[in-house]
mmCIF file of the C-alpha atoms, coordinates in Angstrom:
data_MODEL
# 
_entry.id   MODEL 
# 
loop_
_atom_site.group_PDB 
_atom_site.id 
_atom_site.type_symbol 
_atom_site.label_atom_id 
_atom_site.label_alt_id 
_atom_site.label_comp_id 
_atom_site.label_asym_id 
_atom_site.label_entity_id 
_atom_site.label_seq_id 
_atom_site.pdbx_PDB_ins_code 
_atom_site.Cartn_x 
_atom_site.Cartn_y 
_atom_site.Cartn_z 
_atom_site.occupancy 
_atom_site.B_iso_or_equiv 
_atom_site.pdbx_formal_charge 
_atom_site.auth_seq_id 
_atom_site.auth_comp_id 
_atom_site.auth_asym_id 
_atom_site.auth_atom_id 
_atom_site.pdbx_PDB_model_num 
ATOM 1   C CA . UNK A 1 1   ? -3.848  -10.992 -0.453  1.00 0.00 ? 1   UNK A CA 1 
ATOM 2   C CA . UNK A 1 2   ? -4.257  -7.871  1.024   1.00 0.00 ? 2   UNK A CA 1 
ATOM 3   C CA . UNK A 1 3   ? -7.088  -5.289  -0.265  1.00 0.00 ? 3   UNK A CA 1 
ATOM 4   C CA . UNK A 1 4   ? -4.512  -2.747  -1.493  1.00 0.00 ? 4   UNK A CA 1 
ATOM 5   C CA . UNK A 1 5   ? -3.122  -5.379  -3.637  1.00 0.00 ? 5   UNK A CA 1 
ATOM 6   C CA . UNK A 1 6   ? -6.571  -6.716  -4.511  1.00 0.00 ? 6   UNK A CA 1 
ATOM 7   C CA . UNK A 1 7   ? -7.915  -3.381  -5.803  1.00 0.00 ? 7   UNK A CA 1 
ATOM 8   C CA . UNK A 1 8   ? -4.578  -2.542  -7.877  1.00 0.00 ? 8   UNK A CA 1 
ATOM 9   C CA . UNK A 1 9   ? -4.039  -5.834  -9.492  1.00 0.00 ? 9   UNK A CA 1 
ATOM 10  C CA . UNK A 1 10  ? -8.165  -5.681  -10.581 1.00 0.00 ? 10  UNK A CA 1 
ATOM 11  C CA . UNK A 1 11  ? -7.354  -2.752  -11.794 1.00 0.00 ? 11  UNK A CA 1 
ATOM 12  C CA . UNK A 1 12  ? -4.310  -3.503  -14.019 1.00 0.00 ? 12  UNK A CA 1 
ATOM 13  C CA . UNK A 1 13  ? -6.597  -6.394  -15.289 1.00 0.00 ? 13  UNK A CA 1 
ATOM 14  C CA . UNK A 1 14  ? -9.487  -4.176  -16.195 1.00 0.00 ? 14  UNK A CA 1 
ATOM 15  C CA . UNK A 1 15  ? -6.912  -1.833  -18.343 1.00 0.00 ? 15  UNK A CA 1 
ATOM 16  C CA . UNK A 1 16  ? -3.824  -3.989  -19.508 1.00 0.00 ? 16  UNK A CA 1 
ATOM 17  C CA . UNK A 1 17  ? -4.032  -3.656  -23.380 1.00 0.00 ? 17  UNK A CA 1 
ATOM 18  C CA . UNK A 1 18  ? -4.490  0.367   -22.964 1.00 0.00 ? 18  UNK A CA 1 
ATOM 19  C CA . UNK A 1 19  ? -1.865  0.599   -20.438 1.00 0.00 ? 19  UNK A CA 1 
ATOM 20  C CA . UNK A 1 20  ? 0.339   -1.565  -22.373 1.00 0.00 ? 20  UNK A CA 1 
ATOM 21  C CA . UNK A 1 21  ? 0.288   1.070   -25.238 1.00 0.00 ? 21  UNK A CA 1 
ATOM 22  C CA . UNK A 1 22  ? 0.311   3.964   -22.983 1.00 0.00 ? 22  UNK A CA 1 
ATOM 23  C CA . UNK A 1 23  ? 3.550   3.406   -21.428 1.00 0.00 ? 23  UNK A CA 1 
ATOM 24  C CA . UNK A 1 24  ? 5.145   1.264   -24.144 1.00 0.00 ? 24  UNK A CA 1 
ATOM 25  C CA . UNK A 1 25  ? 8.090   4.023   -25.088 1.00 0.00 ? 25  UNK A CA 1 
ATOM 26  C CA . UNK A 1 26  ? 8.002   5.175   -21.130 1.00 0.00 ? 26  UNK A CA 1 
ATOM 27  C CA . UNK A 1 27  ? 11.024  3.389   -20.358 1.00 0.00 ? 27  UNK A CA 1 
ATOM 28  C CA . UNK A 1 28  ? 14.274  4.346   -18.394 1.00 0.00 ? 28  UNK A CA 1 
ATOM 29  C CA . UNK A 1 29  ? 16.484  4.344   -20.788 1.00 0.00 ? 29  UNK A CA 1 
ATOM 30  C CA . UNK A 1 30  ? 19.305  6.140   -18.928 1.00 0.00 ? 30  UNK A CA 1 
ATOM 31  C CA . UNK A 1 31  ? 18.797  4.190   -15.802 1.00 0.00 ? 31  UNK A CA 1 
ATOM 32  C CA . UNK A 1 32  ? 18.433  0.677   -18.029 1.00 0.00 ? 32  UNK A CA 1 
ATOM 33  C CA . UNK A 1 33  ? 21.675  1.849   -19.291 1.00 0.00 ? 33  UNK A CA 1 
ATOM 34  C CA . UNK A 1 34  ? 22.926  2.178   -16.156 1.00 0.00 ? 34  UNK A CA 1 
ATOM 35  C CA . UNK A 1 35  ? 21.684  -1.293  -14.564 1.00 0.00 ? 35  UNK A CA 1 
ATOM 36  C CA . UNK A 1 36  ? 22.984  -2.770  -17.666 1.00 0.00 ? 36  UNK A CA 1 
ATOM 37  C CA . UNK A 1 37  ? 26.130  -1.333  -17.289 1.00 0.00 ? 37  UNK A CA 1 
ATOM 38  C CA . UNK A 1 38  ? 27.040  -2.379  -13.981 1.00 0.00 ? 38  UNK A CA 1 
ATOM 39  C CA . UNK A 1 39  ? 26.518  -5.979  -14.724 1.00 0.00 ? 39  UNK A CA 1 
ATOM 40  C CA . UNK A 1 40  ? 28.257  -8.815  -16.401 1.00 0.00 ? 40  UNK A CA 1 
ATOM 41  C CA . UNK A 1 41  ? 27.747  -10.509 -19.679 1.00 0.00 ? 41  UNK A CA 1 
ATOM 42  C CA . UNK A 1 42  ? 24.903  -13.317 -19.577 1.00 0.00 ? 42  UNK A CA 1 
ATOM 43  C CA . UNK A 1 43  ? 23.707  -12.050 -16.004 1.00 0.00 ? 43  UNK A CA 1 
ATOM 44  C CA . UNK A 1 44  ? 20.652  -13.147 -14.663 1.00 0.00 ? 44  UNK A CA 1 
ATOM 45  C CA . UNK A 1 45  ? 17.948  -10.147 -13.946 1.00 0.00 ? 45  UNK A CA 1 
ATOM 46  C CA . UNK A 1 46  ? 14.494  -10.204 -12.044 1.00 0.00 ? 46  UNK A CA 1 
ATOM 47  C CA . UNK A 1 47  ? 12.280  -7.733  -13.272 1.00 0.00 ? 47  UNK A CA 1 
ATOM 48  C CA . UNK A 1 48  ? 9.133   -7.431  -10.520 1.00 0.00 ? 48  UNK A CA 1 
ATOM 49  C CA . UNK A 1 49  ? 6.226   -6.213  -11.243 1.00 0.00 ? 49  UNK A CA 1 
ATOM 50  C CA . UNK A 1 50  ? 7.070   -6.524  -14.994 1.00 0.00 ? 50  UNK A CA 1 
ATOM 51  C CA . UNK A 1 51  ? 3.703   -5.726  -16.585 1.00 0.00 ? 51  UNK A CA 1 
ATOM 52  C CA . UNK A 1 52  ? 3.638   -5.887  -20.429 1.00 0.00 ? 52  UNK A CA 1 
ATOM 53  C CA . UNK A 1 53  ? 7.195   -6.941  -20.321 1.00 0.00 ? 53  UNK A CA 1 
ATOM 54  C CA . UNK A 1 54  ? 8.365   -3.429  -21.298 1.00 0.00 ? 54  UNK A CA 1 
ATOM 55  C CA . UNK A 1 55  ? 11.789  -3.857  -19.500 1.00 0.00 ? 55  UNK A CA 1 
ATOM 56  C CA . UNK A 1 56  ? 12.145  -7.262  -19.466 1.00 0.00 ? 56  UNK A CA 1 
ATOM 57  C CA . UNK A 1 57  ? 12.138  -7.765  -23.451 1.00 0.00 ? 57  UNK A CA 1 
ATOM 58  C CA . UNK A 1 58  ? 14.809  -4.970  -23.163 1.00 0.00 ? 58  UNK A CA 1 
ATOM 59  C CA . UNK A 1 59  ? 16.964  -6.810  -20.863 1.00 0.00 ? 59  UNK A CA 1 
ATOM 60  C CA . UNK A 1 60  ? 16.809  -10.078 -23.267 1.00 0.00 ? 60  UNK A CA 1 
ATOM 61  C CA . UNK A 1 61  ? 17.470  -8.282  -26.099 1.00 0.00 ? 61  UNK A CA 1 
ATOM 62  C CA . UNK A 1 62  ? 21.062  -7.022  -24.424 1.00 0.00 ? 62  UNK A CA 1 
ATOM 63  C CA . UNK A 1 63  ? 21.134  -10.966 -23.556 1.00 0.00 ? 63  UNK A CA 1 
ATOM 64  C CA . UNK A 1 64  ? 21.030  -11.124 -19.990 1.00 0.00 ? 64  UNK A CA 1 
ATOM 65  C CA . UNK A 1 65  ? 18.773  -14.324 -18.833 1.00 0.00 ? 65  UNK A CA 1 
ATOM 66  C CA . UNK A 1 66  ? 15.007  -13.000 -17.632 1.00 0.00 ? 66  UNK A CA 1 
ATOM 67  C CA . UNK A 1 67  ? 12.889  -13.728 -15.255 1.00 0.00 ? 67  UNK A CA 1 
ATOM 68  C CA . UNK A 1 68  ? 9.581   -11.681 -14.946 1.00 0.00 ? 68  UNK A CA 1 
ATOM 69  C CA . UNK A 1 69  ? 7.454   -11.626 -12.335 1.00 0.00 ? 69  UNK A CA 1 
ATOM 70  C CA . UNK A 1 70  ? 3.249   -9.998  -11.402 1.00 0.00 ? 70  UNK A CA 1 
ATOM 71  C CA . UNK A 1 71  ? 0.370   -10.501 -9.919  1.00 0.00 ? 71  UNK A CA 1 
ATOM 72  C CA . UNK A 1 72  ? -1.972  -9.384  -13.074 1.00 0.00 ? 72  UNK A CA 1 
ATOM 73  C CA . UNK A 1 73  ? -2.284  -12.534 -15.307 1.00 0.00 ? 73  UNK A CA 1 
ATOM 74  C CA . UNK A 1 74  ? -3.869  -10.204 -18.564 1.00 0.00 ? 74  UNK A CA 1 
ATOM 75  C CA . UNK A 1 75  ? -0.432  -8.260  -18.201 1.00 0.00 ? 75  UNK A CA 1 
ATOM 76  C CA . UNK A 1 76  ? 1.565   -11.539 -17.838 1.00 0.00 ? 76  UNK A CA 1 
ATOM 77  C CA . UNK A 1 77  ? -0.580  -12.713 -21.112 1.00 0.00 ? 77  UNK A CA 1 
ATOM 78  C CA . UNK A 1 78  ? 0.677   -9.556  -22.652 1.00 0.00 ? 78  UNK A CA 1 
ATOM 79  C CA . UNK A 1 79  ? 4.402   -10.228 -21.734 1.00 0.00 ? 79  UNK A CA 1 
ATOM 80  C CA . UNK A 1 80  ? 4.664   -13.418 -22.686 1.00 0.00 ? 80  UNK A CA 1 
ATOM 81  C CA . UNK A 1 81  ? 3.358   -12.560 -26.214 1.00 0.00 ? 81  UNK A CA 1 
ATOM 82  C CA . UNK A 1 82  ? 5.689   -9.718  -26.393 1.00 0.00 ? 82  UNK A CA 1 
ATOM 83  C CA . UNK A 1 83  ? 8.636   -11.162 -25.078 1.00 0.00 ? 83  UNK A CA 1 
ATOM 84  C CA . UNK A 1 84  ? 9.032   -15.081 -25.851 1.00 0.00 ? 84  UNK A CA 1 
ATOM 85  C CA . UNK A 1 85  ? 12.508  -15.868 -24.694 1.00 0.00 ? 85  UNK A CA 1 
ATOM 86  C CA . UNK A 1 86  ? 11.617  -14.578 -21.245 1.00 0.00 ? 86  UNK A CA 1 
ATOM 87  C CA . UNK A 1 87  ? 10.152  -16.497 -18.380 1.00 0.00 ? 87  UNK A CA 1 
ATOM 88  C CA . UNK A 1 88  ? 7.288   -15.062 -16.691 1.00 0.00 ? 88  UNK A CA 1 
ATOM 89  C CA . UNK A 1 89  ? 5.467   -15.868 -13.267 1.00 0.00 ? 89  UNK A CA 1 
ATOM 90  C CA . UNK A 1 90  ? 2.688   -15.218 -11.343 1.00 0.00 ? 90  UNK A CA 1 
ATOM 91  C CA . UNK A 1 91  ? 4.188   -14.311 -8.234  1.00 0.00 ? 91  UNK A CA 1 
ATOM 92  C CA . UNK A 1 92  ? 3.898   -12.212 -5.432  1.00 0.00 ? 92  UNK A CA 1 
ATOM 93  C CA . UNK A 1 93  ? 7.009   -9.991  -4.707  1.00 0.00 ? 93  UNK A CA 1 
ATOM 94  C CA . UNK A 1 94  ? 6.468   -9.767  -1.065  1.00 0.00 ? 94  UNK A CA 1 
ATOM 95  C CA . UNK A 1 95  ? 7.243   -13.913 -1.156  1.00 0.00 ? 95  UNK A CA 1 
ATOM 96  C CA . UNK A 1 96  ? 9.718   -14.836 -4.055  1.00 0.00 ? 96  UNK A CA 1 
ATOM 97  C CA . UNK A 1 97  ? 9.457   -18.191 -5.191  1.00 0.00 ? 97  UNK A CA 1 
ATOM 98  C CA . UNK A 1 98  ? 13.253  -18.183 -6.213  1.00 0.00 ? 98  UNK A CA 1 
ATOM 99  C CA . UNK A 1 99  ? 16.444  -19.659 -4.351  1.00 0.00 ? 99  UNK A CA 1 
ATOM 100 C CA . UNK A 1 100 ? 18.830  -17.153 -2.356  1.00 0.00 ? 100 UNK A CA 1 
ATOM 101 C CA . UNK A 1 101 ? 21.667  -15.629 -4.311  1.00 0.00 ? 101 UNK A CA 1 
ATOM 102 C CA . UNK A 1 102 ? 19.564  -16.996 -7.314  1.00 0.00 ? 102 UNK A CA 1 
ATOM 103 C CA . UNK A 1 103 ? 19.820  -13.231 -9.376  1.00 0.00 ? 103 UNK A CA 1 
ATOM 104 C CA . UNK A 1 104 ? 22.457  -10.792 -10.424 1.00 0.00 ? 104 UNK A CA 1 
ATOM 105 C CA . UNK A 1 105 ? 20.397  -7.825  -11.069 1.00 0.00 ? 105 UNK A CA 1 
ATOM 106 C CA . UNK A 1 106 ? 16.753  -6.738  -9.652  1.00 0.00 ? 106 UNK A CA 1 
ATOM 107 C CA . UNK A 1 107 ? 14.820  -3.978  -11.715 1.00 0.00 ? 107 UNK A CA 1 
ATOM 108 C CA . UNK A 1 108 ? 11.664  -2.690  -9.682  1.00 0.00 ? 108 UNK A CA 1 
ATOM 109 C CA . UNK A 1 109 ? 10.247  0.072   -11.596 1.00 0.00 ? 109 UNK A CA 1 
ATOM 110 C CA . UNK A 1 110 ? 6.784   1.234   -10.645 1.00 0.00 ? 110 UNK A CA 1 
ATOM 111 C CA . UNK A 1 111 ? 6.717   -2.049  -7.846  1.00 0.00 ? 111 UNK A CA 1 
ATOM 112 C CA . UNK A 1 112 ? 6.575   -0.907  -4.607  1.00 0.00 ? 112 UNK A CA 1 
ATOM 113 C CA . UNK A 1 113 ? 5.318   2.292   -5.226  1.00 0.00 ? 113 UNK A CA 1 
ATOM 114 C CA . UNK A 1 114 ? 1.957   -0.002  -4.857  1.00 0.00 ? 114 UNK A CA 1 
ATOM 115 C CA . UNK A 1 115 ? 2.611   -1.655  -1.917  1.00 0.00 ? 115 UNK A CA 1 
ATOM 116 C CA . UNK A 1 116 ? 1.693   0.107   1.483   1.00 0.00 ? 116 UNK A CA 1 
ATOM 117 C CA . UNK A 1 117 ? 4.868   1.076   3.449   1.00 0.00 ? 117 UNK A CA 1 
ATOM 118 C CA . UNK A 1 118 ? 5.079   -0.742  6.239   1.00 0.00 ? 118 UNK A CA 1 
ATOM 119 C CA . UNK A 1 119 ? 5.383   -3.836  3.661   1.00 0.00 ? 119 UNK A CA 1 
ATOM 120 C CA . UNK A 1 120 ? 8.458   -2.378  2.180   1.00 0.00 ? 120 UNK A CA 1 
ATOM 121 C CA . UNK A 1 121 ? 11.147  -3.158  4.390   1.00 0.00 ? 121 UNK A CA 1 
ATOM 122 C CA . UNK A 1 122 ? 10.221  -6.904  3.751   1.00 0.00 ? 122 UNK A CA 1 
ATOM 123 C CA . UNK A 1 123 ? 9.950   -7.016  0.078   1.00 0.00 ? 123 UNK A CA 1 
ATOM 124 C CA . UNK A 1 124 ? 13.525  -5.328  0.598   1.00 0.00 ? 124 UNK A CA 1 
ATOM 125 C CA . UNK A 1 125 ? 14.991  -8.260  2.470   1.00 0.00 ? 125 UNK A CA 1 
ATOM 126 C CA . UNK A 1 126 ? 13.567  -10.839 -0.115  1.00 0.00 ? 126 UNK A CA 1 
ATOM 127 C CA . UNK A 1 127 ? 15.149  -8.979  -2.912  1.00 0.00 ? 127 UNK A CA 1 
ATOM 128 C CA . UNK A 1 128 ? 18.460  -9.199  -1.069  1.00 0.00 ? 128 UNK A CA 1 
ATOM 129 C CA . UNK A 1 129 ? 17.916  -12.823 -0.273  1.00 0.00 ? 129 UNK A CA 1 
ATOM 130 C CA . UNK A 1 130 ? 17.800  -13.579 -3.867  1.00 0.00 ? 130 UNK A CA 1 
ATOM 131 C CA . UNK A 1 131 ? 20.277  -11.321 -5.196  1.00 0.00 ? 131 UNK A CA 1 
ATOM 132 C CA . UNK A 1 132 ? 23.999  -12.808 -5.682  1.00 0.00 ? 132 UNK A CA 1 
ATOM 133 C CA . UNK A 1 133 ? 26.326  -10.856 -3.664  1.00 0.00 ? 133 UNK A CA 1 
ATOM 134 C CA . UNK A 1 134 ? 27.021  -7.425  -5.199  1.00 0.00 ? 134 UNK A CA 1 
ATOM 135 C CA . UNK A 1 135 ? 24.178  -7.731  -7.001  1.00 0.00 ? 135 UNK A CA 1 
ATOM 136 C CA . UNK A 1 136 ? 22.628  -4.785  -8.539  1.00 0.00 ? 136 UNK A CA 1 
ATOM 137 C CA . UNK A 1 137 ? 18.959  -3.639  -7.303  1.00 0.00 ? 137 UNK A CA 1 
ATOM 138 C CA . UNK A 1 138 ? 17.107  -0.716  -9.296  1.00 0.00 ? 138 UNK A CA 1 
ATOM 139 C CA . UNK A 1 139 ? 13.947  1.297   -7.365  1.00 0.00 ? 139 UNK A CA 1 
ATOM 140 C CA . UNK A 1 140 ? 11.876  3.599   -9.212  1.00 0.00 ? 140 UNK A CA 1 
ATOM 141 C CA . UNK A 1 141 ? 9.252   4.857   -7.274  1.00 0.00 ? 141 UNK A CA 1 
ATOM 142 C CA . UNK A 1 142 ? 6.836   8.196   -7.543  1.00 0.00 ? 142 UNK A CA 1 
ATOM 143 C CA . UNK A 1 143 ? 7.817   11.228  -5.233  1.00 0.00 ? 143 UNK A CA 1 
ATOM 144 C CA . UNK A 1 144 ? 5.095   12.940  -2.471  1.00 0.00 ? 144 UNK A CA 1 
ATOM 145 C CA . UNK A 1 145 ? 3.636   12.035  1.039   1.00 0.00 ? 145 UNK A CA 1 
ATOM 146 C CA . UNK A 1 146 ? 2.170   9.419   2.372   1.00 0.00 ? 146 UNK A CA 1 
ATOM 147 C CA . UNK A 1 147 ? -0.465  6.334   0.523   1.00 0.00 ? 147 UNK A CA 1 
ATOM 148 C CA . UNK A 1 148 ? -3.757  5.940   -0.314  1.00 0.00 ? 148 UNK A CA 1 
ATOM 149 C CA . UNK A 1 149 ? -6.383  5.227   -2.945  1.00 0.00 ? 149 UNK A CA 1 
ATOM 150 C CA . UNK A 1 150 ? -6.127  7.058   -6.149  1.00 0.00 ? 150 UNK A CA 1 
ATOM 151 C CA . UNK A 1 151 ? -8.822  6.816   -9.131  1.00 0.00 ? 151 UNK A CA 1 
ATOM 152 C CA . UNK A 1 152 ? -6.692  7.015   -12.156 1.00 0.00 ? 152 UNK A CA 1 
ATOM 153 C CA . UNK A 1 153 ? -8.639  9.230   -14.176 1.00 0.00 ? 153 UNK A CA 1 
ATOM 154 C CA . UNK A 1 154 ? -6.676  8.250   -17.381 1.00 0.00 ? 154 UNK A CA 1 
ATOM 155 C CA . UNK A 1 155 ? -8.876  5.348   -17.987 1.00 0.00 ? 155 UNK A CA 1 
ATOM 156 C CA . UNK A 1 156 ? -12.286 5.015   -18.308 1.00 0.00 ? 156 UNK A CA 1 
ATOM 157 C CA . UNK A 1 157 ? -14.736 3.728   -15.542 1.00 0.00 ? 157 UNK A CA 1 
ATOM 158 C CA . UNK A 1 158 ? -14.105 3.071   -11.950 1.00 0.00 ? 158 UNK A CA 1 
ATOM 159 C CA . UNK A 1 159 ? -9.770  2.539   -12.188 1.00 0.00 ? 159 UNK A CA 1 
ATOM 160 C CA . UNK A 1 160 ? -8.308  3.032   -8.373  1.00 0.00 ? 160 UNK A CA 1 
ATOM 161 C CA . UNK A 1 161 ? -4.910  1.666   -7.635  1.00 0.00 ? 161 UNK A CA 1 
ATOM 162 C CA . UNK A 1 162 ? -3.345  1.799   -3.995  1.00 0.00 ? 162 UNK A CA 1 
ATOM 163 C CA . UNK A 1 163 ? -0.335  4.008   -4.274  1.00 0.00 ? 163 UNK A CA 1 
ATOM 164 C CA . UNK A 1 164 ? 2.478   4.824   -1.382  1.00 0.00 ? 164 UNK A CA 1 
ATOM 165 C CA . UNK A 1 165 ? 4.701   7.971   -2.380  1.00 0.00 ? 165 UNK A CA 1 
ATOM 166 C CA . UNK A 1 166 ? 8.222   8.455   -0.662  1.00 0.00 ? 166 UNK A CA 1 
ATOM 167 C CA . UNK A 1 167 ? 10.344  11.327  0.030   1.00 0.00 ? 167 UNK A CA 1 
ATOM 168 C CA . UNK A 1 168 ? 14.256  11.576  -1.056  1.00 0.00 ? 168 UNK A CA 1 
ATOM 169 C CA . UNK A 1 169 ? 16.331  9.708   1.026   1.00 0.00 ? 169 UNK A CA 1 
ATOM 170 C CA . UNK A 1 170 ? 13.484  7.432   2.359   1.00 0.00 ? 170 UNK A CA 1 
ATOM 171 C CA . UNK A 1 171 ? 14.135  4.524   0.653   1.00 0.00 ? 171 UNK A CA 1 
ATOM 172 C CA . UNK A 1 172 ? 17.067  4.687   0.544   1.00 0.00 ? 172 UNK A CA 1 
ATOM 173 C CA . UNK A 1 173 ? 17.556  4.314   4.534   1.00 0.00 ? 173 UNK A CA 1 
ATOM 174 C CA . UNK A 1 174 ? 15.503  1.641   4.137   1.00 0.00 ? 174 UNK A CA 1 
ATOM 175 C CA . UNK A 1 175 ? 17.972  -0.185  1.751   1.00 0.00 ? 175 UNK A CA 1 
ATOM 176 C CA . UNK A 1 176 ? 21.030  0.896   3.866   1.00 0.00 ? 176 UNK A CA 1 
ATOM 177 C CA . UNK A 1 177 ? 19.861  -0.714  6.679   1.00 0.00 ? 177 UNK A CA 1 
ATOM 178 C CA . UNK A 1 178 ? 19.018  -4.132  4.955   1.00 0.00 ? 178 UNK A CA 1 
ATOM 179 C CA . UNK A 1 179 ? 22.808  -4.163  3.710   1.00 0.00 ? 179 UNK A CA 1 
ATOM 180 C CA . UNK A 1 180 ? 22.596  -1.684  0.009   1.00 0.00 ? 180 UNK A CA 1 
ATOM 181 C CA . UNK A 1 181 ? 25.198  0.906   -0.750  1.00 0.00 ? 181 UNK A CA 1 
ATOM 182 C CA . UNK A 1 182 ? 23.618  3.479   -2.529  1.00 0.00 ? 182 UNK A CA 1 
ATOM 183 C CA . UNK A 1 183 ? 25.485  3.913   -5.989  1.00 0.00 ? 183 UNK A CA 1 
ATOM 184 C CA . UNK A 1 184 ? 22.834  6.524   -7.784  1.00 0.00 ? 184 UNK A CA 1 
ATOM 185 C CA . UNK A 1 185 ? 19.972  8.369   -5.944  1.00 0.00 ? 185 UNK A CA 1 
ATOM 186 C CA . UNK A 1 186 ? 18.098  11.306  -8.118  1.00 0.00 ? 186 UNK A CA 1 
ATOM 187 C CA . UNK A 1 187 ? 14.519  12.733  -9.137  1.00 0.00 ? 187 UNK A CA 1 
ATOM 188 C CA . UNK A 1 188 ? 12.832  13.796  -12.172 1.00 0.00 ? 188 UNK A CA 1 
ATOM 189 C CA . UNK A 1 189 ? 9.751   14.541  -13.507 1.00 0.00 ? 189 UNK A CA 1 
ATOM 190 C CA . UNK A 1 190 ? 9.054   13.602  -16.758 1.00 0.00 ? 190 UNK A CA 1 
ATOM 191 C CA . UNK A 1 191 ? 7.420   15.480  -19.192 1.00 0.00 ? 191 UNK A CA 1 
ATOM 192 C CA . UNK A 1 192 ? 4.812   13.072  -21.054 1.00 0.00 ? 192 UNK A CA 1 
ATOM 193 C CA . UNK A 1 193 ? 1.497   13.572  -21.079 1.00 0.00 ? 193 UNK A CA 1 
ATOM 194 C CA . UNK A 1 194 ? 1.345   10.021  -18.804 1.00 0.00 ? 194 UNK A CA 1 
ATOM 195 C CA . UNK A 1 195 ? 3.763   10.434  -16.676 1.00 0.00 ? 195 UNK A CA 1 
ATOM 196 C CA . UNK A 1 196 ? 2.446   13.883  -13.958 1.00 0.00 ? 196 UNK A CA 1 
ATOM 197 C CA . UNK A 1 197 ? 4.438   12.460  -10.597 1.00 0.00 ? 197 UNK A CA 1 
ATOM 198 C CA . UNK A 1 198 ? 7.794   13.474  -10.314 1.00 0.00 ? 198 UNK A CA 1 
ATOM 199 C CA . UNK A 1 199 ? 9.530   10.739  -9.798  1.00 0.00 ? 199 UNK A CA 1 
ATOM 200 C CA . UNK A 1 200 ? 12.706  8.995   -8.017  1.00 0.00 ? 200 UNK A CA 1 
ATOM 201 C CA . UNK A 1 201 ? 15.149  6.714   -9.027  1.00 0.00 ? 201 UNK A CA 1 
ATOM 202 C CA . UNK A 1 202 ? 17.570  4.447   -7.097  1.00 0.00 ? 202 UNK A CA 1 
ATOM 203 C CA . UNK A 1 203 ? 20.438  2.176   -8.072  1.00 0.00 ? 203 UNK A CA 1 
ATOM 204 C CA . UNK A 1 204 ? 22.169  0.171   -5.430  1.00 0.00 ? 204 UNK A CA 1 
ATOM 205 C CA . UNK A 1 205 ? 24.229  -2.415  -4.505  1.00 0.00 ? 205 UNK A CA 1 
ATOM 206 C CA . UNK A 1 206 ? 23.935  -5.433  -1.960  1.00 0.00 ? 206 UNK A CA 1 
ATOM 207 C CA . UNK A 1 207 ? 27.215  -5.812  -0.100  1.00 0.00 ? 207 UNK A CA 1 
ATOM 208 C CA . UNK A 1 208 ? 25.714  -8.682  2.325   1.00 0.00 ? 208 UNK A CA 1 
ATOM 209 C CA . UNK A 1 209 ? 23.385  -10.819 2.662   1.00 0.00 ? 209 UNK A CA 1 
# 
């Protein structure tokens, strides 16, 4: 594992319970709507990088089949108390342990925003390998330059996560090339106390694989 993911994932280990509860009515709800929208009844969804299981106990609830996946085990411990009919994994997202064209839907919010950029493209072609075709794949990333260290000074003690920050239309060239049609592209910044990035949000579709 590479230090950036190291450093993160100790990080989100150190602070699950309180970040649990901090971002526990943080969710998407017009994007969820969205995702939701676009796919069919009893569709399977991926949610990587779940965390507490935020999103993924939303998705069940609608009664899509779940599959949630980190690399923090005290968030997966988290999730699977919160959300019992879903199946969680320890997994990585750069290698998913799943079989091609094994998903309908991918949700990735606040997932590769920790990964450094030249490890993108990749975790891009693995979410395509395992999506069915026309599958529906969700980004939400935080908007700025470059990556690097950041001490998250919302949380006590010595907290750094790696973070990479993208510029509009980055991504989404990215996801073009690996065979996505861009079906919703925007930014926002949100105004809870939390949430300070402005953020962007991608919905797409995979039209090969």
């Amino acid at each position: 594992m590479i230090r950036e993911t190291e450093i993160t994932i100790e990080a989100y280990n150190k602070t699950a319970q309180q970040y649990a509860q901090n971002v526990a009515s943080l969710q998407k709800t017009t994007y969820i709507n969205h995702f939701v929208s676009l796919l069919s009844a009893n569709a399977s969804v991926l949610d990587i990088a779940c965390g507490s299981g935020r999103d993924a106990k939303i998705f069940s609830e609608k009664g899509f089949s779940v599959t949630g996946v980190d690399l923090s085990e005290e968030m997966l411990q988290i999730a699977v108390t919160n959300c019992p009919l879903v199946k969680f994994r320890l997994m990585d997202m750069r290698q998913l342990d799943f079989d091609s064209q094994y998903f309908d839907g991918v949700w990735a919010c606040a997932a590769l925003l920790h990964l450094p950029k030249k490890e993108i493209p990749a975790v891009i072609s693995e979410v395509s390998r395992v999506l069915r075709m026309g599958g529906i794949f969700y980004i939400g990333v935080k908007e700025g330059d470059g990556e690097r260290f950041v001490k998250d000074n919302r949380y006590e003690g010595d907290i750094t996560k790696f973070y990479s920050y993208f510029k509009s239309g980055e991504l989404e060239e990215i996801l073009q090339e690996k065979g996505f049609d861009i079906l919703e592209s925007s930014g926002i910044t949100r105004k809870e106390n939390y949430l300070k990035c402005p953020e962007i949000d991608i919905l797409s579709r995979i039209n090969k694989n």
